[in-house]
Coordinates of C-alpha atoms in Angstrom, one line a residue:
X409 CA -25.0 -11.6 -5.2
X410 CA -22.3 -13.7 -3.3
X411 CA -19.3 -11.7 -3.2
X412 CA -17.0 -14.8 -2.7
X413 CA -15.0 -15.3 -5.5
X414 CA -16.4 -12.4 -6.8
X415 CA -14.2 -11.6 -9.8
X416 CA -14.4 -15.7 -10.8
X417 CA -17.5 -14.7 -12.1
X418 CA -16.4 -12.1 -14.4
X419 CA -14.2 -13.5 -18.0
X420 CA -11.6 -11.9 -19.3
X421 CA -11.9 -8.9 -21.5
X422 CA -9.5 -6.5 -23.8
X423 CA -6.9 -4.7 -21.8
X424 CA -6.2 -1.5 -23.2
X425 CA -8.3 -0.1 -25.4
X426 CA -6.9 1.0 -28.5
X427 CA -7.1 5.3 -29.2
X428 CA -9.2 6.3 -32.5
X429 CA -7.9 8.8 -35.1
X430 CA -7.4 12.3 -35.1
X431 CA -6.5 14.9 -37.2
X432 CA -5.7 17.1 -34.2
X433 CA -1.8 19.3 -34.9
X434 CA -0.2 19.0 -31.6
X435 CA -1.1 20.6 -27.9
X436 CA -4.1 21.7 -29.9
X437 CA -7.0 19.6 -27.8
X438 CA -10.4 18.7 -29.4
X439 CA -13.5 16.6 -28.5
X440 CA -12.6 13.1 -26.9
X441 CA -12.8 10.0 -27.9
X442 CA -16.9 9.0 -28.6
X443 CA -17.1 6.3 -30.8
X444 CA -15.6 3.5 -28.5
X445 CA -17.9 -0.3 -28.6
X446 CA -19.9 -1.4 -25.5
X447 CA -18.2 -4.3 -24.4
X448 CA -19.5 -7.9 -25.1
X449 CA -19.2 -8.7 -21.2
X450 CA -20.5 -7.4 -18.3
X451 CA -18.7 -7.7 -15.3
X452 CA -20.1 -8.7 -12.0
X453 CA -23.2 -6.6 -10.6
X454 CA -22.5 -4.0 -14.1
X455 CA -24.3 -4.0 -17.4
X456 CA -21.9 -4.0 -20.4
X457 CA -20.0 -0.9 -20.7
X458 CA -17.1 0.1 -22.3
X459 CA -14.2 -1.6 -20.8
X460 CA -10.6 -1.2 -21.0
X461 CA -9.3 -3.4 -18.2
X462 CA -10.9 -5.8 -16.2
X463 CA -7.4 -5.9 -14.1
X464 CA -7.7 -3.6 -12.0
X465 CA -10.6 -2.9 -13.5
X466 CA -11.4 0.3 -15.7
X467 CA -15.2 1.1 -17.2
X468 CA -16.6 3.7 -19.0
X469 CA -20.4 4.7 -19.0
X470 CA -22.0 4.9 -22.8
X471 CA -23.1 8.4 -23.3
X472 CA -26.6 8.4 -23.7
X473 CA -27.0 7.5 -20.0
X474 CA -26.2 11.1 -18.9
X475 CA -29.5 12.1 -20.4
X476 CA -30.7 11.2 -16.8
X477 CA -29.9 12.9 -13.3
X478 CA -29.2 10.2 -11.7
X479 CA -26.4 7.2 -13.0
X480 CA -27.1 3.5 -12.2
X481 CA -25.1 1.6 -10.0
X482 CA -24.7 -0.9 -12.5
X483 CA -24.2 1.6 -15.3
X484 CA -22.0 3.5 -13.3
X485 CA -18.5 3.8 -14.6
X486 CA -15.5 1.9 -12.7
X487 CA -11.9 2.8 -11.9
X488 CA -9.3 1.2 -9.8
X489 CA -5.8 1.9 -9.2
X490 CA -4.3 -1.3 -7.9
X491 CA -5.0 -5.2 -9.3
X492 CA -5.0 -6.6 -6.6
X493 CA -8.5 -6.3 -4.8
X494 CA -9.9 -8.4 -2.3
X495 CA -12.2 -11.1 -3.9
X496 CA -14.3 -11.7 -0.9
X497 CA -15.1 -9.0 2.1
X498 CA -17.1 -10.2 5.0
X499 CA -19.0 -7.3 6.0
X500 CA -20.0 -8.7 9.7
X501 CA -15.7 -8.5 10.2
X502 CA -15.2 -5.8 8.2
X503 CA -13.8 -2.4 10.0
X504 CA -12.1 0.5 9.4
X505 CA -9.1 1.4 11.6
X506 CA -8.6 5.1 13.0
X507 CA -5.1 5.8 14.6
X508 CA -2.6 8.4 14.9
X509 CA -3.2 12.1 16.4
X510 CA -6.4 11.1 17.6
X511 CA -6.7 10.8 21.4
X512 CA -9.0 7.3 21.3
X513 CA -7.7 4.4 18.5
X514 CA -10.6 2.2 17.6
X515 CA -11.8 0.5 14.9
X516 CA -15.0 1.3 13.8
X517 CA -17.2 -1.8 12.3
X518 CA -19.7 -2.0 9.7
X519 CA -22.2 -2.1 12.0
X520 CA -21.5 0.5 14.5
X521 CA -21.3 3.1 11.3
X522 CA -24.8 2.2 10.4
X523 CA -26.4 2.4 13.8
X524 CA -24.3 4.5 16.4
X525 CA -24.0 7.6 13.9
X526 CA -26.6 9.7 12.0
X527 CA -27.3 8.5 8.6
X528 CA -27.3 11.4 6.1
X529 CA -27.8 11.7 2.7
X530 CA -25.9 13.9 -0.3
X531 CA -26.5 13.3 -4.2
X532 CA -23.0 14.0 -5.9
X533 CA -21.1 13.8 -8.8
X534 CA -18.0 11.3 -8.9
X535 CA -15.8 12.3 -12.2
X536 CA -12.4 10.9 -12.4
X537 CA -9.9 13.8 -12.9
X538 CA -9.0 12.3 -16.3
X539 CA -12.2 12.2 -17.7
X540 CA -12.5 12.7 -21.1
X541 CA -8.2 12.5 -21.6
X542 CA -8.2 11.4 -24.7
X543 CA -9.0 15.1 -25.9
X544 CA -5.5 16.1 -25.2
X545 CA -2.7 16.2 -28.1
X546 CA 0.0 15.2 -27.5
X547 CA -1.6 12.1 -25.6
X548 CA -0.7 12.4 -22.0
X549 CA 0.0 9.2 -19.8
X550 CA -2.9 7.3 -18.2
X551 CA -6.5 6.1 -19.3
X552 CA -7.7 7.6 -22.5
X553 CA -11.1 8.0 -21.1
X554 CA -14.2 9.1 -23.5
X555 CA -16.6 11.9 -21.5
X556 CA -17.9 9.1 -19.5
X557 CA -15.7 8.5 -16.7
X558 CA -18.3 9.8 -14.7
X559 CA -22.0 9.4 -12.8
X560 CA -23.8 10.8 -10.0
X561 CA -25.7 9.0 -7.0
X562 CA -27.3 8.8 -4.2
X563 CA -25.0 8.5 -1.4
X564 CA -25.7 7.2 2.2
X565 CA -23.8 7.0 5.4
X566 CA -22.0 8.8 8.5
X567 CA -20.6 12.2 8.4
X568 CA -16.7 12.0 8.5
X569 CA -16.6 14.5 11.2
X570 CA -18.9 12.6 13.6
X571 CA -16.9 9.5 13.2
X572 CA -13.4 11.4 14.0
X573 CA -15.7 13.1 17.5
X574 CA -15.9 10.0 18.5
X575 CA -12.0 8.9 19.1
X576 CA -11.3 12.5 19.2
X577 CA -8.8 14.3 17.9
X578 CA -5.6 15.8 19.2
X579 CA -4.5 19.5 19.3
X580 CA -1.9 19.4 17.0
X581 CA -4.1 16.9 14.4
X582 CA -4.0 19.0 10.9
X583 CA -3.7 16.2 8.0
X584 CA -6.2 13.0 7.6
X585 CA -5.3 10.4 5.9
X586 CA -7.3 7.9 4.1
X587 CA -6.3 4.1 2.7
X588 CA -8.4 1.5 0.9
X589 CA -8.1 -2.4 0.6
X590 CA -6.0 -2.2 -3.4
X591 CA -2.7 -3.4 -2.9
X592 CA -0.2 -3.3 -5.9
X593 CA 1.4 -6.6 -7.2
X594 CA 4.9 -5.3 -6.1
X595 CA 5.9 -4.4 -2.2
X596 CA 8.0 -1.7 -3.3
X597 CA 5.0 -0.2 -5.4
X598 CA 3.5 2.8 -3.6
X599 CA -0.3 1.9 -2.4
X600 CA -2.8 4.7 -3.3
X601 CA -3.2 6.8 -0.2
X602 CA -4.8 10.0 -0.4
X603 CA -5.1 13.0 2.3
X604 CA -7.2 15.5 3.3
X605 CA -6.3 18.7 5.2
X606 CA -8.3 19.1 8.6
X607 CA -8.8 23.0 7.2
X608 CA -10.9 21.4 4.4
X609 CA -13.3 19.1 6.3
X610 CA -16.8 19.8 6.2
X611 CA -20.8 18.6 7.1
X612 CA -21.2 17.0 3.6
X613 CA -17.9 14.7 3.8
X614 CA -19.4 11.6 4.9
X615 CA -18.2 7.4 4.6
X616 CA -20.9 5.9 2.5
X617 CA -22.4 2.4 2.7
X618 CA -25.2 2.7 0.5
X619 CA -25.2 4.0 -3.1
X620 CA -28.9 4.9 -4.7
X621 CA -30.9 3.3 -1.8
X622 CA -28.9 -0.4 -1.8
X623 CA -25.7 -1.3 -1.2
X624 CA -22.1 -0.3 -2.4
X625 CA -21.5 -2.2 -5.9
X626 CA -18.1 -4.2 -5.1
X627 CA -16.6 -2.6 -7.9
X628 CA -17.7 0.5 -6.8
X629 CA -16.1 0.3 -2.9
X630 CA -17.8 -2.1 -0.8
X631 CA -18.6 -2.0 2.1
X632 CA -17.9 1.8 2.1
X633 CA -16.3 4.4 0.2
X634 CA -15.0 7.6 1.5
X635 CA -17.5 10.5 -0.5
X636 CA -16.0 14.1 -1.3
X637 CA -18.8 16.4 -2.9
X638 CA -17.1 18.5 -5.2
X639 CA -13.8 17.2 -5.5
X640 CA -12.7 14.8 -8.2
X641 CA -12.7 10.9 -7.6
X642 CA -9.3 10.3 -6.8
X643 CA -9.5 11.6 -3.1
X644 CA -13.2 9.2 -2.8
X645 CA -11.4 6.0 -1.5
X646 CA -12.9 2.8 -2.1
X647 CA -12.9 -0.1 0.6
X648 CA -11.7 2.6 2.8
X649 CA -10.0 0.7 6.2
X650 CA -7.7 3.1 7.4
X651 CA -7.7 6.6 8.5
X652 CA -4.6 8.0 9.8
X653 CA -4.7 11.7 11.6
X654 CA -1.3 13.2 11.3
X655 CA 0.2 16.6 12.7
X656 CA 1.6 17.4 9.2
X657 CA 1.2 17.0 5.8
X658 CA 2.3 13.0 4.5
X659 CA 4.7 12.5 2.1
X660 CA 2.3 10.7 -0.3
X661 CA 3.3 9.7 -4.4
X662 CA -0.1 10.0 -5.3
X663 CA -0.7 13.3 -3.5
X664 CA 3.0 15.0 -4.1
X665 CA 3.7 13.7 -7.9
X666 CA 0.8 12.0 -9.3
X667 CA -2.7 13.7 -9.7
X668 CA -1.0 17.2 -9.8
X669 CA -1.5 20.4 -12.4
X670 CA 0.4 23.7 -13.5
X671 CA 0.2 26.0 -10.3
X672 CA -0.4 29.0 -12.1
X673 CA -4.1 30.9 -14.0
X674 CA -4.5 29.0 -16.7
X675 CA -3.3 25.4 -14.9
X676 CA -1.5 24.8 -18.0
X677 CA 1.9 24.0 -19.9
X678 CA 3.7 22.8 -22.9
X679 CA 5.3 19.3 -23.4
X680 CA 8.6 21.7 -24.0
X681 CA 8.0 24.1 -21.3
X682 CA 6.5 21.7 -18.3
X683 CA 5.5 23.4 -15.6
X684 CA 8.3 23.4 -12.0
X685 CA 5.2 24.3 -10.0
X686 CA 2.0 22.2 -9.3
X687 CA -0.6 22.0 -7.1
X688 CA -3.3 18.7 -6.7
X689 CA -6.8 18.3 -8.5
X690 CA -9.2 19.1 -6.0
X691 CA -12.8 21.0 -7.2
X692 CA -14.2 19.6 -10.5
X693 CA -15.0 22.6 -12.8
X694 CA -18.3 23.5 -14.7
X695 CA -19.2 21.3 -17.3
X696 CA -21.7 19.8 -19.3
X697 CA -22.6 16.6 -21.8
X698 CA -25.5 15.6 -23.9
X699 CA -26.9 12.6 -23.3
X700 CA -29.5 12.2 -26.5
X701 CA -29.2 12.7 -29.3
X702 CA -25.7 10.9 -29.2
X703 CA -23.5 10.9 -32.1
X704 CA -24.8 9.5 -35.7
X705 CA -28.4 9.6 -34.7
X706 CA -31.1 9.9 -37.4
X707 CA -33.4 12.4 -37.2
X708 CA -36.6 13.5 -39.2
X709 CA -36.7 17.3 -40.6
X710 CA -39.6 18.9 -39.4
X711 CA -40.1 16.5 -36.1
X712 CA -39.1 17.8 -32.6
X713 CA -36.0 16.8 -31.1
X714 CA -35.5 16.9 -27.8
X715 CA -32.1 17.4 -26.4
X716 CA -31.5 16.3 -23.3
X717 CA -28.3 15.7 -20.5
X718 CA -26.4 17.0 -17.6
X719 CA -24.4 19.7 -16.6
X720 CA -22.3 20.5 -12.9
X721 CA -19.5 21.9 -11.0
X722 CA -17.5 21.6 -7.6
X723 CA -20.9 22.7 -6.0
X724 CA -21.5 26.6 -6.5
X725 CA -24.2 25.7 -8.7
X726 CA -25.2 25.9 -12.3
X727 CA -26.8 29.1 -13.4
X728 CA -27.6 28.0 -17.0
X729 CA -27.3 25.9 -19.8
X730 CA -27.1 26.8 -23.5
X731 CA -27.6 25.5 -26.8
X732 CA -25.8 26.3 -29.9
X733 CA -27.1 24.6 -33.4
X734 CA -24.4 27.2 -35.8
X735 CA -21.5 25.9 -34.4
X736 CA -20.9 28.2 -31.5
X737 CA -22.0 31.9 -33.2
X738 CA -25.8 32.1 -31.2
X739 CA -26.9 30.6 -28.4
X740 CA -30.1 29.7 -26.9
X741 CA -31.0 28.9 -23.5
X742 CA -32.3 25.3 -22.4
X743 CA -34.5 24.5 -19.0
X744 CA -32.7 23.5 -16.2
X745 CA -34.9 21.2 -13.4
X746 CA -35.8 22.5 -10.3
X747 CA -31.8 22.1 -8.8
X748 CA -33.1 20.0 -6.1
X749 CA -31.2 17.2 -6.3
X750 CA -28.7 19.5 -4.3
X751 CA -25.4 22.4 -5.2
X752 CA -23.5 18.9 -5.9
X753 CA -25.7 16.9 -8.1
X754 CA -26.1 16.9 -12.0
X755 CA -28.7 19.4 -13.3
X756 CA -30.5 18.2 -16.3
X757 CA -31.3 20.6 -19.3
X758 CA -33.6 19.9 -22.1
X759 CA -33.9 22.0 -25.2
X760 CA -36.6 21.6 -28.2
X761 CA -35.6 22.0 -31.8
X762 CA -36.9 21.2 -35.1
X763 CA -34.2 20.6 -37.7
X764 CA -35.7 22.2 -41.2
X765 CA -32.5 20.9 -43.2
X766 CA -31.8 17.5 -43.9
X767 CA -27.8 16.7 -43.4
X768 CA -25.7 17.0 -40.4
X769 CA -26.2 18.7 -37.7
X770 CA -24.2 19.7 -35.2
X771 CA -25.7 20.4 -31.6
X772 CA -23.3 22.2 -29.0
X773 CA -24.5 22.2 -25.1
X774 CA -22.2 24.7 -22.8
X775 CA -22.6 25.6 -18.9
X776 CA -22.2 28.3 -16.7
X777 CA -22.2 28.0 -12.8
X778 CA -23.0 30.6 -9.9
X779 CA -19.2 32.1 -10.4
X780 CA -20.4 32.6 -14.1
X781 CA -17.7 30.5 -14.8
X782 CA -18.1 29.4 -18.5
X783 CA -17.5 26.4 -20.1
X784 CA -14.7 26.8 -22.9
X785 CA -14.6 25.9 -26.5
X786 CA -13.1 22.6 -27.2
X787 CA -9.8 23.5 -28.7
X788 CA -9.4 26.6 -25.7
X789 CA -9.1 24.1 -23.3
X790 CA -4.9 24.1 -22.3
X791 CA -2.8 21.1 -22.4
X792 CA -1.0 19.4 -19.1
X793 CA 0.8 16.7 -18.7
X794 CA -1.8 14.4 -17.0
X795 CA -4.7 15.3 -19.2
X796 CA -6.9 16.5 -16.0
X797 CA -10.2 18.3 -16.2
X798 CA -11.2 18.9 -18.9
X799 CA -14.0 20.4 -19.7
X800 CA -14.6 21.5 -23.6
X801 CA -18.0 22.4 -24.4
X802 CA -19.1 19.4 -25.8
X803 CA -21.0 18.4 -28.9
X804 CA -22.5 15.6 -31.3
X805 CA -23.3 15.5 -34.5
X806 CA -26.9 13.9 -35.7
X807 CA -28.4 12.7 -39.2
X808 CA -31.1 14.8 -40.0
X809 CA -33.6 12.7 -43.0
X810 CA -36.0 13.7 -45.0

C-alpha cells in the first residue's frame, strides 16, 4: 500500500463511543464493556474493528480473535496519543536520532538498523494499560476500552542495547529517553515522551521494523516501534526518531502524572481518598480472556464445546489455566500449548465441555503464572483513578438449545 496520503484513504467514523449500561453501585468494578458493534469501516491496512476515533486513531480488536496465539496485523488493535501523525514517511530518509550522554551522536537510518545490527526475534504481548477500563465504577478518565485493547506478534529488529554500543554511552548515562513522530495540535501541549531507566535495559528490548514476518502497519508504528516485553504499551513508542540518554531522570507529564497508580499493596484508592503516592505502570499482570464461545452464542446440549483463548503476564510465565462452569465454586483445569511461543507471548488454553442443560450458561476462564499469582474475581479487582490493569477473571455467557 502507498502510504502517501495515507489517512485520505480512510472516511470518517464515530468519535467517541458511547458507554453501555450498568447496574454496577459505585467503586464496585465488574466485567467490561463486551457488547460494542464492529465498525462499518475499516481503516487503511485494518479489517473493521471496533472504533472509537479515527483522530488520533483508537481500535479495539473483537473478542473472538483472542482464540488464537497470535493477533493479525490487520486485526490488531490501534491506539495513538496525538492527532497529528505524519501522513506520509519515506522510509529510504527516515532515521532515528540518538543524542545526549552518549559519547558518538548519530542518526541511525532505516537501513543501517536492518543490515549493520543482528536481527532478532521476540513474540510479545502489547496491552494498553487501560485495557478493559470500562470495568471500573465510577468511570475513570480516558478510553473506555472493552478486553480488547490488546494482541500479540511477532516482532523483528535490532536489540536496543546494540544500537546504544554503537554511539556509546557515557559514564554518568542513567535515563533513556524515547520520542515518536505524534505531535499534538497545540505547541504548549506536552508530546508523549516516555523513558526508560538504564538499570532496566535488557537482551529482549529491541526497535522493531517488522511485525509477524512483514512490515510495521502505519497505524501500528511505521517504520519502527520501540518493543518492551512485559511492560504495558505506553512505554512501546511508535515512529520512534529520537532517543535521548540523560544523566537523570526527565521531567516527563506522561511519565510523572499521567500513566501512574497507588504506590502501595493493593495499587489502589477511593475517588474520596486518592492516593498522594504513585508510581508508573510498568509489568502487565496475569490475565486471561476467552476467545470462543463469545457472548450470546448458541449452543447444542449434549454436543462438545470447545473453549478456547489466551492467557499471559509480564513474562514469568503462565503455570495454568482454569475453567469454572458454576460460577466460580469448582474449577477444572484446561490444556495449555507447549509455551513455546516464548515467557512473553500469549499461551492458548482449550477446555471441552458438554452442556447437559439447555439455558444460559456461564463459562469463567482464570490464570495463574509462575509467581502463582492468581487472577482475581471481577468485582475484587480495586478501583484507581486511571482505570489501569485490570485484570478480572473474565467470563461470557452462551445459549445453550435443545
Amino acid at each position: 500500500m502507498k502510504r502517501r496520503d495515507f489517512f485520505k484513504k480512510a472516511a470518517t467514523v464515530a468519535g467517541s463511543a458511547a458507554l453501555g449500561g450498568s447496574t454496577l453501585l459505585a467503586n464496585e468494578t465488574g466485567h467490561p464493556v463486551d457488547n460494542r458493534k464492529v465498525s462499518d469501516i475499516a481503516l487503511p491496512q485494518k479489517r473493521p474493528l471496533i472504533t472509537y476515533s479515527d483522530r488520533p486513531p483508537l481500535l479495539e480488536t473483537p473478542r473472538e480473535v483472542f482464540a488464537n496465539a497470535i493477533t493479525p496485523n490487520d486485526l490488531f488493535f490501534v491506539r495513538w496519543h496525538m492527532p497529528m501523525i505524519p501522513t506520509y514517511i519515506n522510509p529510504h530518509y527516515f532515521s532515528i536520532s540518538i543524542d545526549g550522554e552518549v559519547k558518538k551522536p548519530m542518526k541511525v537510518s532505516l537501513k543501517s538498523l536492518k543490515t549493520e545490527f543482528e536481527a532478532v526475534e521476540i513474540t510479545s504481548v502489547l496491552q494498553c494499560g487501560g485495557n478493559s477500563r470500562s470495568a471500573f465504577r465510577p468511570t475513570p478518565s480516558g478510553i473506555q476500552w472493552g478486553p480488547g485493547a490488546m494482541g500479540c506478534a511477532k516482532w523483528k529488529g535490532a536489540r536496543l542495547k546494540d544500537v546504544l554500543a554503537k554511539v556509546g554511552l557515557k559514564p554518568n548515562a542513567a535515563w533513556i529517553k524515547f520520542n515518536g513522530l505524534e505531535k499534538p495540535v497545540y505547541s504548549k501541549t506536552d508530546r508523549f515522551v516516555r523513558a526508560l531507566e538504564l538499570s532496566k535495559m535488557h537482551d529482549d528490548i529491541i526497535i522493531a521494523y517488522e511485525m509477524n514476518g512483514e512490515e510495521l502497519p502505519y497505524l501500528n508504528g511505521f517504520p519502527v516501534r520501540l518493543i518492551l516485553p512485559g511492560f504495558y504499551s505506553d512505554s512501546w513508542i511508535k515512529m520512534l526518531s529520537d532517543i535521548t540518554v540523560t544523566d537523570t531522570k526527565p521531567p516527563l507529564h506522561f511519565m510523572d502524572h499521567a500513566y501512574r497508580i497507588p504506590d502501595n499493596n493493593c495499587e489502589c484508592e477511593t475517588p474520596d481518598h486518592l492516593a498522594k503516592k504513585t508510581k508508573p505502570i510498568e509489568e502487565m499482570n496475569v490475565n486471561s480472556l476467552i476467545g470462543y464461545p463469545v457472548n450470546g452464542t448458541k449452543v447444542r446440549k449434549d454436543a462438545e464445546l470447545i473453549v478456547r483463548g489466551v492467557a499471559f503476564d509480564g513474562g514469568h510465565g503462565i503455570a495454568r489455566v482454569e475453567i469454572s462452569t458454576d460460577g466460580g465454586t469448582g474449577w477444572q483445569a484446561a490444556s495449555l500449548d507447549d509455551g513455546k511461543q516464548g515467557k512473553y507471548a500469549y499461551r492458548t488454553f482449550t477446555y471441552r465441555l458438554t452442556p447437559d442443560r439447555t439455558g444460559s450458561l456461564s463459562i469463567m476462564a482464570r490464570a495463574t503464572n509462575t509467581k502463582g499469582e492468581t487472577q482475581p474475581f471481577a468485582h475484587e479487582v480495586k478501583w484507581n483513578r486511571g482505570g489501569y490493569k485490570y485484570n478480572g477473571i473474565d467470563e461470557v455467557a452462551v445459549e445453550v438449545l435443545s
